[in-house]
mmCIF file of C-alpha atoms and ligand atoms in Angstrom:
data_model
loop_
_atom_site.group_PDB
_atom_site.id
_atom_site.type_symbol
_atom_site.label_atom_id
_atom_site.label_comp_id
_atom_site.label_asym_id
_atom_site.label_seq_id
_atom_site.Cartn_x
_atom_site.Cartn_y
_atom_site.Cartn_z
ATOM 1 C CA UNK A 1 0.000 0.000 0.000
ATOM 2 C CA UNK A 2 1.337 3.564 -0.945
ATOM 3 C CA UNK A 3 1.961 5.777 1.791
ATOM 4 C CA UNK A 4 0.624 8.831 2.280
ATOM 5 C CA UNK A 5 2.734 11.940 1.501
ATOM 6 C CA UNK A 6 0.706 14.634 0.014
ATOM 7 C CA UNK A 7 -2.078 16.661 1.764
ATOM 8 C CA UNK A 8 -4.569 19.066 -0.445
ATOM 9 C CA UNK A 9 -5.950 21.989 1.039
ATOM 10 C CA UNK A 10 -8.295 23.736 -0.820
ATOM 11 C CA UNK A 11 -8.386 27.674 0.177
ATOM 12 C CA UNK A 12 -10.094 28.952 -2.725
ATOM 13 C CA UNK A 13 -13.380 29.512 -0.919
ATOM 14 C CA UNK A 14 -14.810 33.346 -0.744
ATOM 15 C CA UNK A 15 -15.804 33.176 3.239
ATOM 16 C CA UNK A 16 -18.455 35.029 2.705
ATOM 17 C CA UNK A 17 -20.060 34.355 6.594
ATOM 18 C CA UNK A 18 -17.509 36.662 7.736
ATOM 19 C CA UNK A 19 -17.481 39.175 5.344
ATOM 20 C CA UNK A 20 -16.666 42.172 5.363
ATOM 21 C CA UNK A 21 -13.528 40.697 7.212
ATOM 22 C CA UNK A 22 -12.798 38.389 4.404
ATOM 23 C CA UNK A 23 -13.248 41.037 1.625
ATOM 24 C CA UNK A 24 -9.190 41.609 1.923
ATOM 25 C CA UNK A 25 -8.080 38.617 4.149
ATOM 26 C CA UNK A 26 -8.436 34.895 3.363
ATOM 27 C CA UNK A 27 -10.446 33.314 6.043
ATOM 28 C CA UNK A 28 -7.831 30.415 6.028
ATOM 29 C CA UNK A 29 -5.381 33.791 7.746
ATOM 30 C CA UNK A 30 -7.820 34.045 10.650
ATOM 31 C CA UNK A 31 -5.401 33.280 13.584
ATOM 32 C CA UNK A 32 -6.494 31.442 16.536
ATOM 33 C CA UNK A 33 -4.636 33.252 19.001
ATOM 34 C CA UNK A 34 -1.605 33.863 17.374
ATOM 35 C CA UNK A 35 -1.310 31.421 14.574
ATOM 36 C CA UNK A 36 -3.545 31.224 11.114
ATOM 37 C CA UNK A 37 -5.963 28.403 11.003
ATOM 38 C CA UNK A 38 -3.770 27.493 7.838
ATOM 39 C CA UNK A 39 -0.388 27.442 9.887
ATOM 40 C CA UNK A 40 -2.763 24.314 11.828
ATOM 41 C CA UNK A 41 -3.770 22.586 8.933
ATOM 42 C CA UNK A 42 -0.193 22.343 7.609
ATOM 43 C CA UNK A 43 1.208 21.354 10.834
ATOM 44 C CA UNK A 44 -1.412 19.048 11.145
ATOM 45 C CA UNK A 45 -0.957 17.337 7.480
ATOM 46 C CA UNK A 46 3.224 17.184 8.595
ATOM 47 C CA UNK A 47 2.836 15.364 11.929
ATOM 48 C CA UNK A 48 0.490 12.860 10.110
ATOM 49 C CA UNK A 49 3.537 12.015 7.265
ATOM 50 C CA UNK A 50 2.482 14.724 4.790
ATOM 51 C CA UNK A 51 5.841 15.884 3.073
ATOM 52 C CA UNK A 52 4.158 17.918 0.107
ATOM 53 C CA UNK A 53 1.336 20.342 0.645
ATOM 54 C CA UNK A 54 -1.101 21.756 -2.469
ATOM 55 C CA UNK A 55 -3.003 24.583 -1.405
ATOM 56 C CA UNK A 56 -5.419 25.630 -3.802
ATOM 57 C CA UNK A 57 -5.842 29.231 -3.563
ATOM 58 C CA UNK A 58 -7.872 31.911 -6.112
ATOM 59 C CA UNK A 59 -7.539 35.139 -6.333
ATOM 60 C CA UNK A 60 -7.192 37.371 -3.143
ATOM 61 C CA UNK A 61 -5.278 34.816 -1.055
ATOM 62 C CA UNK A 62 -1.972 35.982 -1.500
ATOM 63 C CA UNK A 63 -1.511 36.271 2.114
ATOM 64 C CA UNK A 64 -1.104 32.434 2.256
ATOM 65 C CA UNK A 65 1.549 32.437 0.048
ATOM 66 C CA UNK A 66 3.421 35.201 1.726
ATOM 67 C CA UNK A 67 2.686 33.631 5.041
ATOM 68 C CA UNK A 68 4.602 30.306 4.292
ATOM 69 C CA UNK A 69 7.534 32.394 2.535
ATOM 70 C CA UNK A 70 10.745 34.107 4.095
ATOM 71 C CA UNK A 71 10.594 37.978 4.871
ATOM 72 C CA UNK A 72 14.146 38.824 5.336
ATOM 73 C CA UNK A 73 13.583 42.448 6.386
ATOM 74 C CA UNK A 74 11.396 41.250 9.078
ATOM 75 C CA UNK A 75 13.837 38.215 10.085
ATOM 76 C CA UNK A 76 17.029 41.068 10.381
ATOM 77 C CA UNK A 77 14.746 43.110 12.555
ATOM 78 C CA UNK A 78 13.612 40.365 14.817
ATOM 79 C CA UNK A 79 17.847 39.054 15.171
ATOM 80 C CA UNK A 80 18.707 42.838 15.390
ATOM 81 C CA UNK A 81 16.576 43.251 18.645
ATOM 82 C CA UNK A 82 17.182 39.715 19.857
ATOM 83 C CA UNK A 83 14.016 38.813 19.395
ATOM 84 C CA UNK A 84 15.267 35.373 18.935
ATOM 85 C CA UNK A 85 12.025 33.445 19.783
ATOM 86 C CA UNK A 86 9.676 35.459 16.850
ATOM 87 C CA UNK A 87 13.089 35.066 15.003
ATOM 88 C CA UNK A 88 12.491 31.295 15.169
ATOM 89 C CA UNK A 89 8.773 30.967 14.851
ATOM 90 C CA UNK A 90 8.894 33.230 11.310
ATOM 91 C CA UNK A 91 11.435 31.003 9.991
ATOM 92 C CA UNK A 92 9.969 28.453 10.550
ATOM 93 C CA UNK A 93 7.327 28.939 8.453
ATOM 94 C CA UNK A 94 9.045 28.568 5.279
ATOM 95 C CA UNK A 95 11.019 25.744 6.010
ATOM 96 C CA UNK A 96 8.226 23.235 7.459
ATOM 97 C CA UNK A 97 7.226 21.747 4.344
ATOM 98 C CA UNK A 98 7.363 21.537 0.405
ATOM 99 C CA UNK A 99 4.406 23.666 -0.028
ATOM 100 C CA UNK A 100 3.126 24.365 -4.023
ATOM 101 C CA UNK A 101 0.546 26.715 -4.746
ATOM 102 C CA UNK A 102 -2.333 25.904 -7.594
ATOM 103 C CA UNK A 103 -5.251 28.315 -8.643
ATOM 104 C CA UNK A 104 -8.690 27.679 -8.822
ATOM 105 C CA UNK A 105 -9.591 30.514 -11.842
ATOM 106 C CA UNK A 106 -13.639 30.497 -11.265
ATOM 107 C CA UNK A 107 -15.527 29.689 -7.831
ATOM 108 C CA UNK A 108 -16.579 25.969 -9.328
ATOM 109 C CA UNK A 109 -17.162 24.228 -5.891
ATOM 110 C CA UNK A 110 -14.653 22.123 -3.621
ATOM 111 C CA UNK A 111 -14.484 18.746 -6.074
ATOM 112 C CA UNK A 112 -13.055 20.970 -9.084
ATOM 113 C CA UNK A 113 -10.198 22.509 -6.383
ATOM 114 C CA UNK A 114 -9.225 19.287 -5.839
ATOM 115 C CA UNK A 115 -9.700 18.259 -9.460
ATOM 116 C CA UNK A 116 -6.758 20.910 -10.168
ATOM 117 C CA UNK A 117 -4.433 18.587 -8.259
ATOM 118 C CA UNK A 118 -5.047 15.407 -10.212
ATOM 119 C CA UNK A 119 -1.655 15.499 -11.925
ATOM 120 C CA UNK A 120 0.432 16.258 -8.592
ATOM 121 C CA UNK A 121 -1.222 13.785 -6.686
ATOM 122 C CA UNK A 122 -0.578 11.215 -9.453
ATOM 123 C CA UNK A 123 -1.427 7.679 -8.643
ATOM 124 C CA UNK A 124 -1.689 7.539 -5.109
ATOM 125 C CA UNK A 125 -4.017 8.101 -1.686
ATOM 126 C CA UNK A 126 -3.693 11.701 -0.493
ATOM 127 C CA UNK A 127 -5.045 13.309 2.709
ATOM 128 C CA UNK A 128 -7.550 16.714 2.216
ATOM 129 C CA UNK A 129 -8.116 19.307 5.164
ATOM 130 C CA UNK A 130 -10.633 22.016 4.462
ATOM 131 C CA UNK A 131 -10.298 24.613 6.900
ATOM 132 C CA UNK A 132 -13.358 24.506 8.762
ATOM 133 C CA UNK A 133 -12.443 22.134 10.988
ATOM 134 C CA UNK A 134 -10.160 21.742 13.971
ATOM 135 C CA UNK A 135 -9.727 18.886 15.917
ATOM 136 C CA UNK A 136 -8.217 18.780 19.395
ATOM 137 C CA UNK A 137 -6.379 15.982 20.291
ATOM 138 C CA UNK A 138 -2.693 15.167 20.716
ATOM 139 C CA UNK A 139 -3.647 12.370 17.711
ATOM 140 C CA UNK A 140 -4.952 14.909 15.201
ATOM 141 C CA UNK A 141 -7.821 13.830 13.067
ATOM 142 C CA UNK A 142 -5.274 13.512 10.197
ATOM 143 C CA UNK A 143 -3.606 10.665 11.803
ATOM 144 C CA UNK A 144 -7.074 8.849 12.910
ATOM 145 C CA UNK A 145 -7.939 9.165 9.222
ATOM 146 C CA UNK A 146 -4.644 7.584 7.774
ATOM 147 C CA UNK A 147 -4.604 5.453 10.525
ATOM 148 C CA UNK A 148 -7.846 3.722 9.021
ATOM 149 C CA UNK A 149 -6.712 4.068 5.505
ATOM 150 C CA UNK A 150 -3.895 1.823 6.064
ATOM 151 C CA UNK A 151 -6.614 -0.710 7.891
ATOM 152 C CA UNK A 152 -8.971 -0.372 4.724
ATOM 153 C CA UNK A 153 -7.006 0.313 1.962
ATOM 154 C CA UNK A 154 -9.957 2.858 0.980
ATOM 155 C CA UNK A 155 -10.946 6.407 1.087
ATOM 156 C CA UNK A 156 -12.218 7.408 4.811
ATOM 157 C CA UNK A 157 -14.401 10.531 5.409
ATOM 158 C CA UNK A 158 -14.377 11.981 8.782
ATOM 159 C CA UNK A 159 -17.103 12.650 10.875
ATOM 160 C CA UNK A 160 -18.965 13.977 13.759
ATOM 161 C CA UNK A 161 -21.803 13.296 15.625
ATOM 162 C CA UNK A 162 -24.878 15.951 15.006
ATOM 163 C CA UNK A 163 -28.065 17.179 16.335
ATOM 164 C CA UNK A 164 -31.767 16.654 14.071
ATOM 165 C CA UNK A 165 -31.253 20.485 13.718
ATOM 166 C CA UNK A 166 -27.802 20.143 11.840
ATOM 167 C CA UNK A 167 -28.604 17.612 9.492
ATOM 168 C CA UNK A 168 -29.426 19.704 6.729
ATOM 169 C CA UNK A 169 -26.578 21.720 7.006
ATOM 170 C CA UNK A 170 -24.274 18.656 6.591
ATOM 171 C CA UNK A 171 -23.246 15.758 4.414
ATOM 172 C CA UNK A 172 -24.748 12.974 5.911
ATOM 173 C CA UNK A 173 -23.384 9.097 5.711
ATOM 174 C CA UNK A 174 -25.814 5.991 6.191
ATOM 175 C CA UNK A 175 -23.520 3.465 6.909
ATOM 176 C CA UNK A 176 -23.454 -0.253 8.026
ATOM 177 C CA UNK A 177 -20.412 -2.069 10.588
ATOM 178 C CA UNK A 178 -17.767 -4.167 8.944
ATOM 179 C CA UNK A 179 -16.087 -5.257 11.838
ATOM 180 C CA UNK A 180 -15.206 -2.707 13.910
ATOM 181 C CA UNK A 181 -15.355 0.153 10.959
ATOM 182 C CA UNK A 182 -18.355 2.113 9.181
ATOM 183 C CA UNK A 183 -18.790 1.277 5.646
ATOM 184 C CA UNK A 184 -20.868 3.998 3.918
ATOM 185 C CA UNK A 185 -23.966 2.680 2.286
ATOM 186 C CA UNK A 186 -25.663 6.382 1.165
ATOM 187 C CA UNK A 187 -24.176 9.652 0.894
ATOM 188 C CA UNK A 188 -27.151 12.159 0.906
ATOM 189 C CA UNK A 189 -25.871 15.905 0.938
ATOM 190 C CA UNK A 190 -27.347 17.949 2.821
ATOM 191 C CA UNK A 191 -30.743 16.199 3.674
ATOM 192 C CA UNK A 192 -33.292 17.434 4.901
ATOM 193 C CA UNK A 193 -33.596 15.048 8.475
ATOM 194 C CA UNK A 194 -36.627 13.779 7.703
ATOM 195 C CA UNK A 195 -35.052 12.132 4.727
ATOM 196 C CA UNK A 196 -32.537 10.091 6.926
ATOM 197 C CA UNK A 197 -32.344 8.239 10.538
ATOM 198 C CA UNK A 198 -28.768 9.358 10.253
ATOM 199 C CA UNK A 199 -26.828 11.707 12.472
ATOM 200 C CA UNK A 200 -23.353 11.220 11.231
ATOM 201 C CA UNK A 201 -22.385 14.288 9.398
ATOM 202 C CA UNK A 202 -19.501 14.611 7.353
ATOM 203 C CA UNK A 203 -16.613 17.473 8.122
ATOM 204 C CA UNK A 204 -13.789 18.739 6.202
ATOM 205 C CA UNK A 205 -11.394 15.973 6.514
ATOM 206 C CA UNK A 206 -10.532 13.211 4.122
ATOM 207 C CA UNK A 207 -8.362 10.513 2.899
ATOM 208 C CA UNK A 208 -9.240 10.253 -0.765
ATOM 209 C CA UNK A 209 -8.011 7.154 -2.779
ATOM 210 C CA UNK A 210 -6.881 8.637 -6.145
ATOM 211 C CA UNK A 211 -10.090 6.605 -8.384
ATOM 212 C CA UNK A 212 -11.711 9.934 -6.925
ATOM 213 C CA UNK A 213 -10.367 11.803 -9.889
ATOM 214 C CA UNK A 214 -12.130 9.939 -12.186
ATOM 215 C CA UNK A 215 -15.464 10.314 -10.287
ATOM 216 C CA UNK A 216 -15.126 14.286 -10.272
ATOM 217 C CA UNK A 217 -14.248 14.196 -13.878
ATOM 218 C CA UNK A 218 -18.245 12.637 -14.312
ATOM 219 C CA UNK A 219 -19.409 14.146 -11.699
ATOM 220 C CA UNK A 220 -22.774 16.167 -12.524
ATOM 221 C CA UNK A 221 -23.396 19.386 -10.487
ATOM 222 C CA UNK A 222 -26.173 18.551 -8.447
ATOM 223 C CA UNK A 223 -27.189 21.844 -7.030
ATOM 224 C CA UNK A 224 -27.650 22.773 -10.610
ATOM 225 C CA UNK A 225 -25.104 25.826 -9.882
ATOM 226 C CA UNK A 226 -22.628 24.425 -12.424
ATOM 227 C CA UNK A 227 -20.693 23.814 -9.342
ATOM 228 C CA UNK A 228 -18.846 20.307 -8.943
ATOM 229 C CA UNK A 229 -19.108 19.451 -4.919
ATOM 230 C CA UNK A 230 -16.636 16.456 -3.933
ATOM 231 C CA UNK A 231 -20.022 15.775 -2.198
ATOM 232 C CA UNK A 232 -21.781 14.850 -5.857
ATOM 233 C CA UNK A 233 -17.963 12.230 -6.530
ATOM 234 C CA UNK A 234 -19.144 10.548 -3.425
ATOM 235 C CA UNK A 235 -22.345 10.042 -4.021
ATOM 236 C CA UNK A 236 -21.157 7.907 -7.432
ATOM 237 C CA UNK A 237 -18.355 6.145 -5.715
ATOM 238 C CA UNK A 238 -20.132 5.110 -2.940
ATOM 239 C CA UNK A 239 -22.008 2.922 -5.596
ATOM 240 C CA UNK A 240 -18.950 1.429 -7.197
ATOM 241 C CA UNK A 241 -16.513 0.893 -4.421
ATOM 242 C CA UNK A 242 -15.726 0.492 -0.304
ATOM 243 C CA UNK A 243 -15.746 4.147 1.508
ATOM 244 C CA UNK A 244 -15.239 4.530 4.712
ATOM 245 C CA UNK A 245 -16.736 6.828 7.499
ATOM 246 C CA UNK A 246 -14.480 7.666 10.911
ATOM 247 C CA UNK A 247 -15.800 9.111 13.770
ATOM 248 C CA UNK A 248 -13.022 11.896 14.736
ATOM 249 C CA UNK A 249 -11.806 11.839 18.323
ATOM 250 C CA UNK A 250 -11.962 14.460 20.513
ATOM 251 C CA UNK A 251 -13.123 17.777 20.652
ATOM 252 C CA UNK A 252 -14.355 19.856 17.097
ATOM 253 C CA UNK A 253 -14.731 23.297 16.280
ATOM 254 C CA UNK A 254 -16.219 24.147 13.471
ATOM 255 C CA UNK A 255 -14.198 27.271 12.261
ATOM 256 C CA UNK A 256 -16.056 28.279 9.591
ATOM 257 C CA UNK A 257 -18.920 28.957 11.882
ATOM 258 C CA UNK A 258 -18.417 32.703 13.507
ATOM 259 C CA UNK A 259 -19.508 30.836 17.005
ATOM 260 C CA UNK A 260 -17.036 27.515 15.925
ATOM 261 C CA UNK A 261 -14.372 30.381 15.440
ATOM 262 C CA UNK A 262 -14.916 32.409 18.780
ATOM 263 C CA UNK A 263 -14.915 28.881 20.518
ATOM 264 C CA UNK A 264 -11.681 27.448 19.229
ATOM 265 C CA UNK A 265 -10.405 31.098 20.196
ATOM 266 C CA UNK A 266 -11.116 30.987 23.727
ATOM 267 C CA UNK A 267 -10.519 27.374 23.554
ATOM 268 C CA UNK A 268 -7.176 27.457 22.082
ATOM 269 C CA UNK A 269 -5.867 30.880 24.569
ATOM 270 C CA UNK A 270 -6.480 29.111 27.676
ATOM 271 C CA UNK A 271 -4.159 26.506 26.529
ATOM 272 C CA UNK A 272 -1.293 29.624 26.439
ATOM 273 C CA UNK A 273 -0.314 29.778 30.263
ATOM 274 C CA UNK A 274 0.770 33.094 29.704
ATOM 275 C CA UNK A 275 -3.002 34.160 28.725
ATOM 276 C CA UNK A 276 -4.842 31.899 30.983
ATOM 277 C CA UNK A 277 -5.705 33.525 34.039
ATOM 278 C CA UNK A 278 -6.402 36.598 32.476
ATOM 279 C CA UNK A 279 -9.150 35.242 30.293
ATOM 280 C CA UNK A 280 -10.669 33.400 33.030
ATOM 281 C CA UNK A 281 -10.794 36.371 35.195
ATOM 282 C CA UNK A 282 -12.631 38.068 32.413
ATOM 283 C CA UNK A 283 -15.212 35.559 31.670
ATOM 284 C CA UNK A 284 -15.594 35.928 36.094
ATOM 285 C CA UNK A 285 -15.963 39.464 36.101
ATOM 286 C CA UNK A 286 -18.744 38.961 33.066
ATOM 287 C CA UNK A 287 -20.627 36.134 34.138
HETATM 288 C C1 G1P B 301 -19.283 20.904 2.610
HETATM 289 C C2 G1P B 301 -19.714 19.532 2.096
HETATM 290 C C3 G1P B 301 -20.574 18.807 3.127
HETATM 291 C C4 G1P B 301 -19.844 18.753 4.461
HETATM 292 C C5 G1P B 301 -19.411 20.154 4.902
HETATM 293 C C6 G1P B 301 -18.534 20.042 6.163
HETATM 294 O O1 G1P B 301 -20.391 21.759 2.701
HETATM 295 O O2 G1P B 301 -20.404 19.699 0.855
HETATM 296 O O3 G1P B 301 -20.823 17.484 2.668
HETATM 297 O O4 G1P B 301 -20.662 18.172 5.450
HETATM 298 O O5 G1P B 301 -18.638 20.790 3.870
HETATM 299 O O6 G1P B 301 -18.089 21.277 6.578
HETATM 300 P P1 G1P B 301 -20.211 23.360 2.927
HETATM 301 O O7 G1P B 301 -20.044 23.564 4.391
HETATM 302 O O8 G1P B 301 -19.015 23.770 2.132
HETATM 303 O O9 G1P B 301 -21.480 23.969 2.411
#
């Protein structure tokens, strides 16, 4: 079996929940204390093996590119002042990973960004982080998903648990147990919950096996938006071949959400020991 090595992460998306902020800044730049959600998605794909990133970017999101790249009048300012700490953290950034960029020209849904990648990717299983999600747990979601790649030798879709309420928000997976695994039988997007018993709803984090291409080539927008949704490659594979459905462990935010956001926020600064107390005191004094 191939390992993985290549994460895509599309970024090509308008964000227009939070506009006007994302009018100038990609959404994927909106730091969680002090770090992008991007900077987490890449450091998630690396622990879990990835050694070449894609992000697919449009236009507008050059701050991505910049973000991952050196800025040497920055760099002498930080070793100038002995900053050596930022000094470390900046340069970091452009030495983590092999990062390539690809553009998505036209807004033509989340299957044709990853379409775009077909001929990196090549012949192989590759992971795909969207950035709404964020999972907290020392084993990121990445690693659960490869994890039960390697067990199935098929593409695994990770999911969460969700209220009636949600359902028709989501992608939602029937499924059946092999064993100790969920083996999709229906892929309905975005239901309506009376039209499934099902309450396990599909986030942004895959491990695709690389017969997807040929699916999203095919695929047929179903919205009728002349969109192509990886959502409408599923629902065609699902018919032909094995997918698999993972419940991620621990805790999600959903970061595309403005409350997911503000959660993972708070969240992720009481983890910082230097910002702690001070937040807790302020949720005290407001309570
Ligand atoms: C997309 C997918 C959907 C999935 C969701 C997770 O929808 O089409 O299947 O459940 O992401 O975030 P979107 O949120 O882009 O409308």
């Amino acid at each position: 079996m191939k390992k993985i090595t290549k994460c895509v992460i599309p970024a090509a998306g308008m964000g227009t929940r939070f506009l006007p902020a994302t009018k100038a800044l990609p959404k994927e730049m909106f730091p969680i204390v002090d770090k992008p959600v991007m900077q987490y998605l890449v450091e998630e794909a690396i622990a879990a093996g990835c050694e070449d990133i894609i992000i697919v970017t449009g236009r507008s999101k050059r701050a991505i590119e910049d973000h991952f790249d050196s800025n040497p009048e920055l760099e002498q300012r930080l070793d100038d002042s002995g900053k050596f700490d930022y000094l470390r953290k900046v340069k970091n950034l452009n030495e983590m990973a092999n990062i390539v960029y690809v553009r998505q020209p036209y807004p033509k849904g989340d299957g044709d960004a990853i379409l775009r990648t077909k001929n990196l990717i090549g012949d192989e299983p590759f992971l795909v982080l969207f950035w709404d999600d964020i999972i907290d747990n020392d084993v990121t979601a990445a690693e659960q998903l490869i994890r039960k790649h390697e067990e199935t030798g098929s593409s695994v879709i990770a999911t969460v648990w969700v209220e009636e309420s949600e359902v028709s928000s989501y992608g939602m997976l029937e499924w059946e147990l092999d064993g100790d695994t969920t083996r999709v039988t229906k892929f309905l997007e975005k239901p309506q919950a009376h039209e499934t018993d099902s309450r396990t709803a599909v986030i942004g984090k895959y491990v695709l096996t690389p017969n997807i291409f040929g699916y999203l080539e095919n695929a047929k927008s179903s919205c009728g938006d002349g969109e192509i949704r990886l959502a409408d490659a599923f629902i065609d594979m699902q018919k032909d071949t094995d997918i698999y459905g993972l419940e991620v462990q621990w805790v999600r935010y959903d970061t595309g959400s403005k409350t997911g956001y503000l959660k993972a926020s708070i969240a992720y600064a009481l983890k910082h020991d230097d910002l702690r107390d001070e937040i807790l005191d302020y949720f005290k004094s407001i309570m």
